[in-house]
């Protein structure tokens, strides 16, 4: 059987050159499945998670079409729109478009929140070929007519299931309603809950379906262990683990943004270089943290699930689940940050007695029983501690008013 190469798809010379320069030797399975359909102008439904090469699977056909047809958009309009759930993923997608479209003279604009909108409006004013963005800011620019999508020929919805989790569905419906009916669309999602299948049905026309690796499977190259530990002892356990030099590049996951800040602060105090990355930080701060982690300036990235989506850093030796996620799929995404591109990796979970139900759900989903690294597996879970309410949210009952003289008499009489 002849091996499928990028050249066999008939890509423009500059795209092939960029693929070669990026070290893409042959298409990944999702690319093999989705590229022929995309290049033939068909809609695609891709079931695949980050790390499979899905970005190039949808970006290359769009770039190829633009290489063959150099139209200019009118002011504020775009020819292609890509929606991603997080800023980091949007940045990564935009970089991939720029990398492979470098020789095509296209105007690619990033439209995400967390940074000023004026720069984005200015860039849109001369018309764009490709807009990559997150739903909130996209809708914001659409509402002021600084982004026009009525002539958009290509639409991609990436990580649709995550969009659903994050409550972006109303924004997405707004975007879809403003698109022209004549267009080529693609939807990518790691899982296919009923809402996403419904959305895909309305969005895609006779799509080619390409499914790569179910979400429930964790790469077998990842060694998974669990420490049963009291919540109060997690800090000390984390420091002792991170003092081990084999943790060359680690991502530590916490459930909350404040938790991520606290852990990063504590590690730095102990001379373990760490940076926090979460949704409360501005886009620039998040990008800085990611760059410092990529370059090796910091050894530990402390992140929340949302911020970690789409982090694509090679050579992550360990993923530490400082707190277990309550959605088992998030665990699969988290540990997928290690063992990328065929490398091996280690995933370490901390589990206190209240988190046992989360651990059970994860093990049920993945079908992998984690090896116990320390402590003993409790037989039963303890009920989770009641979350403390923010003082501003506490509703105080009004004090009962002392009845007035006349009222008292009336009550008695009644
Ligand atoms: P993605 O799933 O699109 O986030 O891609 C995951 C990683 O794989 C990214 O670093 C891509 O640059 C890389 N990648 C994608 N396709 C290929 C390929 N055909 N050959 C080598 N690396 C690839």
Coordinates of C-alpha atoms and ligand atoms in Angstrom, one line a residue:
X1 CA 0.0 0.0 0.0
X2 CA 1.3 3.4 -0.9
X3 CA 1.8 5.7 2.1
X4 CA -0.4 8.9 2.2
X5 CA 1.7 12.0 2.2
X6 CA 0.8 15.7 2.3
X7 CA 2.0 16.0 -1.3
X8 CA -0.7 13.5 -2.4
X9 CA -3.4 16.0 -1.4
X10 CA -2.2 18.5 -4.0
X11 CA -1.5 21.4 -1.6
X12 CA 0.0 24.6 -2.9
X13 CA 3.8 24.8 -2.8
X14 CA 4.0 27.3 0.0
X15 CA 1.8 25.2 2.2
X16 CA 3.8 22.1 1.5
X17 CA 7.0 24.0 2.3
X18 CA 5.6 25.2 5.6
X19 CA 4.5 21.7 6.5
X20 CA 8.0 20.4 5.8
X21 CA 9.5 23.2 7.8
X22 CA 7.2 22.4 10.8
X23 CA 8.4 18.8 10.7
X24 CA 5.0 17.4 9.6
X25 CA 6.1 14.4 7.6
X26 CA 2.9 12.5 7.2
X27 CA -0.7 13.2 8.1
X28 CA -2.1 12.0 11.4
X29 CA -5.2 9.7 11.4
X30 CA -7.6 12.6 11.8
X31 CA -5.9 14.5 9.0
X32 CA -6.0 11.4 6.8
X33 CA -9.7 11.1 7.5
X34 CA -10.7 14.8 7.3
X35 CA -8.5 16.4 4.7
X36 CA -10.0 14.7 1.6
X37 CA -13.5 15.8 2.7
X38 CA -12.4 19.3 3.6
X39 CA -10.5 19.7 0.3
X40 CA -13.5 18.5 -1.7
X41 CA -15.6 21.2 -0.1
X42 CA -17.6 18.9 2.2
X43 CA -18.7 19.5 5.8
X44 CA -16.8 17.6 8.5
X45 CA -17.9 16.2 11.8
X46 CA -14.6 15.3 13.7
X47 CA -14.7 13.4 16.9
X48 CA -11.2 14.0 18.3
X49 CA -9.4 15.7 21.1
X50 CA -6.5 18.1 21.2
X51 CA -3.2 16.4 20.4
X52 CA -4.5 14.4 17.5
X53 CA -3.6 17.1 14.9
X54 CA -7.2 18.3 14.4
X55 CA -6.1 21.9 13.9
X56 CA -4.3 21.2 10.7
X57 CA -7.1 18.9 9.7
X58 CA -9.5 21.9 9.4
X59 CA -7.0 24.6 8.7
X60 CA -5.2 23.2 5.7
X61 CA -8.3 22.8 3.4
X62 CA -9.3 26.5 4.2
X63 CA -5.8 27.7 3.4
X64 CA -5.7 25.6 0.2
X65 CA -9.0 27.2 -0.9
X66 CA -7.7 30.7 -0.1
X67 CA -4.5 30.0 -2.0
X68 CA -6.5 29.2 -5.1
X69 CA -8.9 32.1 -4.7
X70 CA -7.4 35.3 -3.5
X71 CA -10.4 37.4 -2.8
X72 CA -10.4 40.5 -0.7
X73 CA -12.9 40.9 2.1
X74 CA -14.8 44.1 2.5
X75 CA -14.2 46.3 5.6
X76 CA -14.8 44.4 8.8
X77 CA -15.8 41.2 7.0
X78 CA -14.1 37.8 7.1
X79 CA -14.0 34.9 4.7
X80 CA -13.4 32.3 7.5
X81 CA -14.4 32.1 11.1
X82 CA -13.0 29.7 13.7
X83 CA -14.5 29.5 17.2
X84 CA -12.6 28.0 20.1
X85 CA -13.6 27.8 23.7
X86 CA -10.5 29.3 25.3
X87 CA -8.1 32.1 24.5
X88 CA -5.1 29.7 24.6
X89 CA -6.6 27.4 22.1
X90 CA -7.6 30.3 19.9
X91 CA -4.0 31.6 20.0
X92 CA -2.7 28.2 19.1
X93 CA -5.1 27.9 16.2
X94 CA -4.2 31.3 14.9
X95 CA -0.5 30.5 15.1
X96 CA -1.1 27.3 13.1
X97 CA -3.0 29.3 10.4
X98 CA -0.2 31.8 10.2
X99 CA 2.5 29.1 10.1
X100 CA 1.0 27.2 7.2
X101 CA -0.5 30.2 5.4
X102 CA 2.8 32.3 5.7
X103 CA 3.3 32.4 1.9
X104 CA -0.2 33.3 1.0
X105 CA -0.4 36.9 2.1
X106 CA -3.6 36.4 4.2
X107 CA -4.8 38.7 7.0
X108 CA -5.5 36.6 10.1
X109 CA -7.1 38.3 13.0
X110 CA -7.3 37.0 16.6
X111 CA -10.5 38.1 18.4
X112 CA -10.4 37.1 22.1
X113 CA -11.4 38.6 25.4
X114 CA -9.0 39.6 28.2
X115 CA -7.2 42.1 26.0
X116 CA -8.4 45.5 24.6
X117 CA -10.9 45.3 21.7
X118 CA -9.7 48.5 19.9
X119 CA -6.6 46.7 18.4
X120 CA -8.9 43.9 17.1
X121 CA -11.4 46.5 15.7
X122 CA -8.5 48.2 13.9
X123 CA -7.3 45.0 12.4
X124 CA -10.8 44.1 11.2
X125 CA -11.2 47.5 9.6
X126 CA -9.3 46.4 6.5
X127 CA -11.2 43.1 6.2
X128 CA -9.9 39.7 7.2
X129 CA -9.4 36.4 5.5
X130 CA -9.4 34.3 8.7
X131 CA -10.8 35.3 12.1
X132 CA -10.0 33.0 15.1
X133 CA -11.7 33.8 18.4
X134 CA -13.7 33.0 21.5
X135 CA -17.5 33.3 21.4
X136 CA -17.9 36.2 23.9
X137 CA -15.6 38.7 22.1
X138 CA -16.8 37.5 18.6
X139 CA -20.4 38.3 19.6
X140 CA -19.2 41.6 21.1
X141 CA -17.6 42.7 17.8
X142 CA -20.5 41.4 15.8
X143 CA -22.9 43.4 17.9
X144 CA -21.1 46.7 17.0
X145 CA -20.7 45.6 13.3
X146 CA -16.9 45.5 13.7
X147 CA -17.1 41.9 12.6
X148 CA -19.3 40.9 9.7
X149 CA -19.8 37.2 8.9
X150 CA -22.6 37.4 6.3
X151 CA -20.2 36.4 3.5
X152 CA -18.2 33.9 5.6
X153 CA -17.4 30.9 3.4
X154 CA -15.8 28.7 6.1
X155 CA -16.9 28.1 9.6
X156 CA -15.2 25.9 12.2
X157 CA -16.5 25.1 15.7
X158 CA -13.7 23.6 17.7
X159 CA -14.0 21.7 21.0
X160 CA -17.8 22.0 20.8
X161 CA -18.3 19.9 24.0
X162 CA -16.2 22.3 25.9
X163 CA -18.2 25.2 24.5
X164 CA -21.3 23.5 26.0
X165 CA -19.6 23.0 29.4
X166 CA -18.7 26.7 29.5
X167 CA -22.2 27.9 28.7
X168 CA -21.3 29.3 25.2
X169 CA -24.3 27.8 23.4
X170 CA -26.4 31.0 23.3
X171 CA -23.4 32.9 21.8
X172 CA -22.8 30.1 19.3
X173 CA -26.4 30.1 18.2
X174 CA -26.2 33.8 17.6
X175 CA -23.1 33.3 15.4
X176 CA -24.6 30.5 13.4
X177 CA -27.8 32.5 12.8
X178 CA -25.7 35.3 11.2
X179 CA -23.8 33.0 8.8
X180 CA -24.8 32.6 5.2
X181 CA -26.4 29.3 4.2
X182 CA -23.8 28.8 1.5
X183 CA -20.7 27.9 3.4
X184 CA -18.4 25.0 4.3
X185 CA -18.5 24.0 8.0
X186 CA -16.7 21.7 10.4
X187 CA -17.4 20.8 14.0
X188 CA -14.8 19.1 16.2
X189 CA -15.6 17.7 19.6
X190 CA -13.9 15.2 21.9
X191 CA -17.3 13.8 23.1
X192 CA -20.7 13.8 21.4
X193 CA -23.4 14.5 24.0
X194 CA -27.0 14.8 22.7
X195 CA -26.8 18.7 22.6
X196 CA -23.7 18.6 20.4
X197 CA -25.3 16.0 18.0
X198 CA -28.3 18.3 17.8
X199 CA -26.1 21.3 17.1
X200 CA -24.1 19.4 14.5
X201 CA -27.3 18.4 12.7
X202 CA -28.4 22.0 12.4
X203 CA -24.9 23.3 11.5
X204 CA -23.5 20.7 9.0
X205 CA -24.9 19.6 5.7
X206 CA -24.4 15.9 4.9
X207 CA -21.1 15.8 6.8
X208 CA -18.3 13.3 6.5
X209 CA -17.8 11.8 10.0
X210 CA -14.3 11.2 11.2
X211 CA -13.8 9.7 14.7
X212 CA -10.4 9.3 16.3
X213 CA -9.9 7.7 19.8
X214 CA -12.7 7.9 22.3
X215 CA -12.4 10.4 25.1
X216 CA -12.5 7.6 27.7
X217 CA -9.2 6.2 26.6
X218 CA -6.1 7.4 28.3
X219 CA -2.8 6.7 26.4
X220 CA -1.3 3.6 27.8
X221 CA 2.1 5.3 27.8
X222 CA 1.0 7.3 30.8
X223 CA 1.8 5.8 34.1
X224 CA -1.1 6.7 36.5
X225 CA -0.7 6.6 40.3
X226 CA -2.7 8.0 43.2
X227 CA -1.7 9.2 46.7
X228 CA -4.4 8.9 49.4
X229 CA -3.8 12.0 51.4
X230 CA -5.6 14.3 53.8
X231 CA -6.5 17.7 52.2
X232 CA -4.2 19.4 54.7
X233 CA -1.2 17.3 53.8
X234 CA -1.3 17.9 50.1
X235 CA 0.9 21.0 50.1
X236 CA 3.8 19.1 51.8
X237 CA 3.3 16.1 49.6
X238 CA 3.5 18.3 46.5
X239 CA 6.7 20.0 47.6
X240 CA 8.4 16.7 48.4
X241 CA 7.5 15.3 45.0
X242 CA 8.6 18.4 43.1
X243 CA 12.0 18.3 44.9
X244 CA 12.6 15.1 42.9
X245 CA 14.6 16.2 39.8
X246 CA 12.8 13.8 37.6
X247 CA 9.9 16.2 37.6
X248 CA 11.6 18.2 34.8
X249 CA 8.5 19.9 33.6
X250 CA 5.2 19.5 35.5
X251 CA 1.7 20.8 35.3
X252 CA -0.2 20.9 38.6
X253 CA -4.0 21.1 38.3
X254 CA -6.2 22.8 40.9
X255 CA -9.9 23.1 41.0
X256 CA -10.1 26.8 41.6
X257 CA -8.2 29.9 40.4
X258 CA -7.5 30.9 44.0
X259 CA -6.1 27.5 44.6
X260 CA -3.8 27.8 41.6
X261 CA -2.5 31.1 42.9
X262 CA -2.0 29.7 46.4
X263 CA -0.1 26.7 45.2
X264 CA 2.2 28.7 42.8
X265 CA 2.9 31.2 45.6
X266 CA 3.8 28.4 48.0
X267 CA 6.1 26.6 45.5
X268 CA 8.0 29.8 44.7
X269 CA 8.4 30.5 48.4
X270 CA 10.1 27.0 48.5
X271 CA 12.4 27.9 45.6
X272 CA 10.5 25.7 43.1
X273 CA 9.9 28.0 40.1
X274 CA 6.2 28.0 39.3
X275 CA 3.7 30.1 37.4
X276 CA -0.1 30.2 37.8
X277 CA -2.3 30.1 34.8
X278 CA -6.1 30.7 35.0
X279 CA -9.0 32.6 33.7
X280 CA -8.7 35.5 36.0
X281 CA -5.4 36.5 34.5
X282 CA -5.4 38.8 31.5
X283 CA -4.4 37.3 28.1
X284 CA -0.9 38.7 28.2
X285 CA -0.2 37.3 31.7
X286 CA -1.5 33.8 30.6
X287 CA 0.6 33.9 27.5
X288 CA 3.7 35.0 29.5
X289 CA 3.2 32.1 32.0
X290 CA 2.8 29.7 29.1
X291 CA 5.9 31.0 27.4
X292 CA 8.0 30.8 30.6
X293 CA 6.9 27.2 31.0
X294 CA 7.6 26.3 27.4
X295 CA 11.1 27.9 27.5
X296 CA 11.9 26.1 30.8
X297 CA 12.2 29.4 32.8
X298 CA 9.6 27.9 35.2
X299 CA 9.5 24.2 35.9
X300 CA 5.9 24.0 37.2
X301 CA 2.7 25.4 35.7
X302 CA -0.2 25.5 38.1
X303 CA -3.4 25.6 36.1
X304 CA -7.1 25.3 36.2
X305 CA -9.0 23.1 33.7
X306 CA -10.2 26.0 31.6
X307 CA -6.8 27.5 31.2
X308 CA -5.2 24.2 30.5
X309 CA -7.3 23.4 27.5
X310 CA -5.1 23.3 24.5
X311 CA -1.8 23.7 26.3
X312 CA 0.5 22.0 23.8
X313 CA 3.9 21.9 25.4
X314 CA 6.2 19.0 24.5
X315 CA 8.3 17.3 27.2
X316 CA 5.8 17.6 30.1
X317 CA 7.2 14.9 32.4
X318 CA 4.4 14.9 35.0
X319 CA 0.8 16.0 35.4
X320 CA -0.2 16.3 39.1
X321 CA -3.9 16.4 39.9
X322 CA -3.6 18.3 43.2
X323 CA -7.4 18.2 43.3
X324 CA -9.4 15.7 41.3
X325 CA -11.9 17.1 38.8
X326 CA -15.5 16.3 39.3
X327 CA -15.9 15.6 35.6
X328 CA -14.0 12.5 34.8
X329 CA -13.4 13.6 31.2
X330 CA -11.4 16.6 32.5
X331 CA -9.0 14.1 34.0
X332 CA -8.4 12.5 30.6
X333 CA -7.8 16.0 29.1
X334 CA -5.5 16.9 32.0
X335 CA -3.2 13.9 31.8
X336 CA -3.2 14.2 28.0
X337 CA -0.9 17.2 28.5
X338 CA 1.9 14.7 29.1
X339 CA 3.0 11.8 26.8
X340 CA 2.5 14.0 23.7
X341 CA 3.9 13.1 20.3
X342 CA 4.6 9.5 21.4
X343 CA 6.6 10.4 24.5
X344 CA 6.0 8.7 27.9
X345 CA 4.5 10.5 30.9
X346 CA 3.5 10.2 34.5
X347 CA 0.2 11.3 36.0
X348 CA 0.0 11.6 39.7
X349 CA -3.4 12.1 41.5
X350 CA -3.9 13.4 45.1
X351 CA -7.1 12.1 46.6
X352 CA -8.5 13.1 49.9
X353 CA -11.5 11.2 51.5
X354 CA -14.0 13.6 50.0
X355 CA -12.7 13.1 46.5
X356 CA -13.1 9.3 46.4
X357 CA -16.3 9.5 44.3
X358 CA -14.4 11.6 41.7
X359 CA -11.6 9.0 41.7
X360 CA -14.2 6.2 41.3
X361 CA -15.8 8.0 38.3
X362 CA -12.4 8.5 36.7
X363 CA -11.4 4.9 37.0
X364 CA -14.8 3.8 35.7
X365 CA -14.5 6.0 32.6
X366 CA -10.9 5.1 31.8
X367 CA -11.1 1.5 32.8
X368 CA -7.7 1.9 34.5
X369 CA -7.3 1.2 38.3
X370 CA -4.6 3.6 39.5
X371 CA -1.7 2.2 41.4
X372 CA -1.6 3.4 45.0
X373 CA 1.7 5.4 45.5
X374 CA 1.0 6.2 49.2
X375 CA -1.7 6.0 51.8
X376 CA -4.6 3.5 51.7
X377 CA -7.7 3.5 49.6
X378 CA -10.6 4.3 51.9
X379 CA -13.6 2.0 51.8
X380 CA -16.1 4.8 51.8
X381 CA -16.1 8.5 50.9
X382 CA -16.5 11.2 53.5
X383 CA -19.2 13.7 52.7
X384 CA -17.7 16.7 51.0
X385 CA -17.3 19.8 53.1
X386 CA -20.0 22.4 52.6
X387 CA -18.5 25.1 50.5
X388 CA -18.2 28.4 52.4
X389 CA -20.5 31.1 51.0
X390 CA -19.0 34.4 50.0
X391 CA -20.2 36.9 52.7
X392 CA -21.8 39.1 50.0
X393 CA -24.0 36.2 49.1
X394 CA -25.3 35.4 52.5
X395 CA -28.9 36.4 52.8
X396 CA -29.7 37.7 56.2
X397 CA -33.2 37.1 57.5
X398 CA -34.7 40.4 58.6
X399 CA -35.2 40.7 62.4
X400 CA -38.8 40.2 63.3
X401 CA -40.4 43.7 63.9
X402 CA -41.8 44.3 67.3
X403 CA -45.5 44.6 66.9
X404 CA -46.9 48.1 67.5
X405 CA -49.4 48.6 70.3
X406 CA -52.5 48.7 68.0
X407 CA -51.4 45.6 66.0
X408 CA -51.0 43.5 69.2
X409 CA -54.5 44.3 70.3
X410 CA -55.8 43.4 66.8
X411 CA -54.0 40.0 66.8
X412 CA -55.4 39.1 70.1
X413 CA -58.8 40.1 69.1
X414 CA -58.6 37.9 66.0
Ligands
LIG1 P1 -3.6 19.6 17.6 O1 -4.5 18.4 17.9 O2 -4.1 20.2 16.3 O3 -3.6 20.5 18.8 O4 -2.1 19.1 17.3 C1 -1.3 18.6 18.3 C2 0.2 18.7 18.0 O5 0.6 17.9 16.9 C3 0.6 20.1 17.6 O6 1.8 20.4 18.2 C4 0.7 20.0 16.1 O7 1.7 21.0 15.6 C5 1.3 18.6 15.9 N1 0.9 18.0 14.6 C6 -0.3 18.0 14.0 N2 -0.2 17.3 12.9 C7 1.0 16.8 12.8 C8 1.7 16.0 11.8 N3 1.0 15.5 10.7 N4 2.9 15.6 12.0 C9 3.6 16.1 13.1 N5 3.0 16.8 14.1 C10 1.8 17.2 13.9

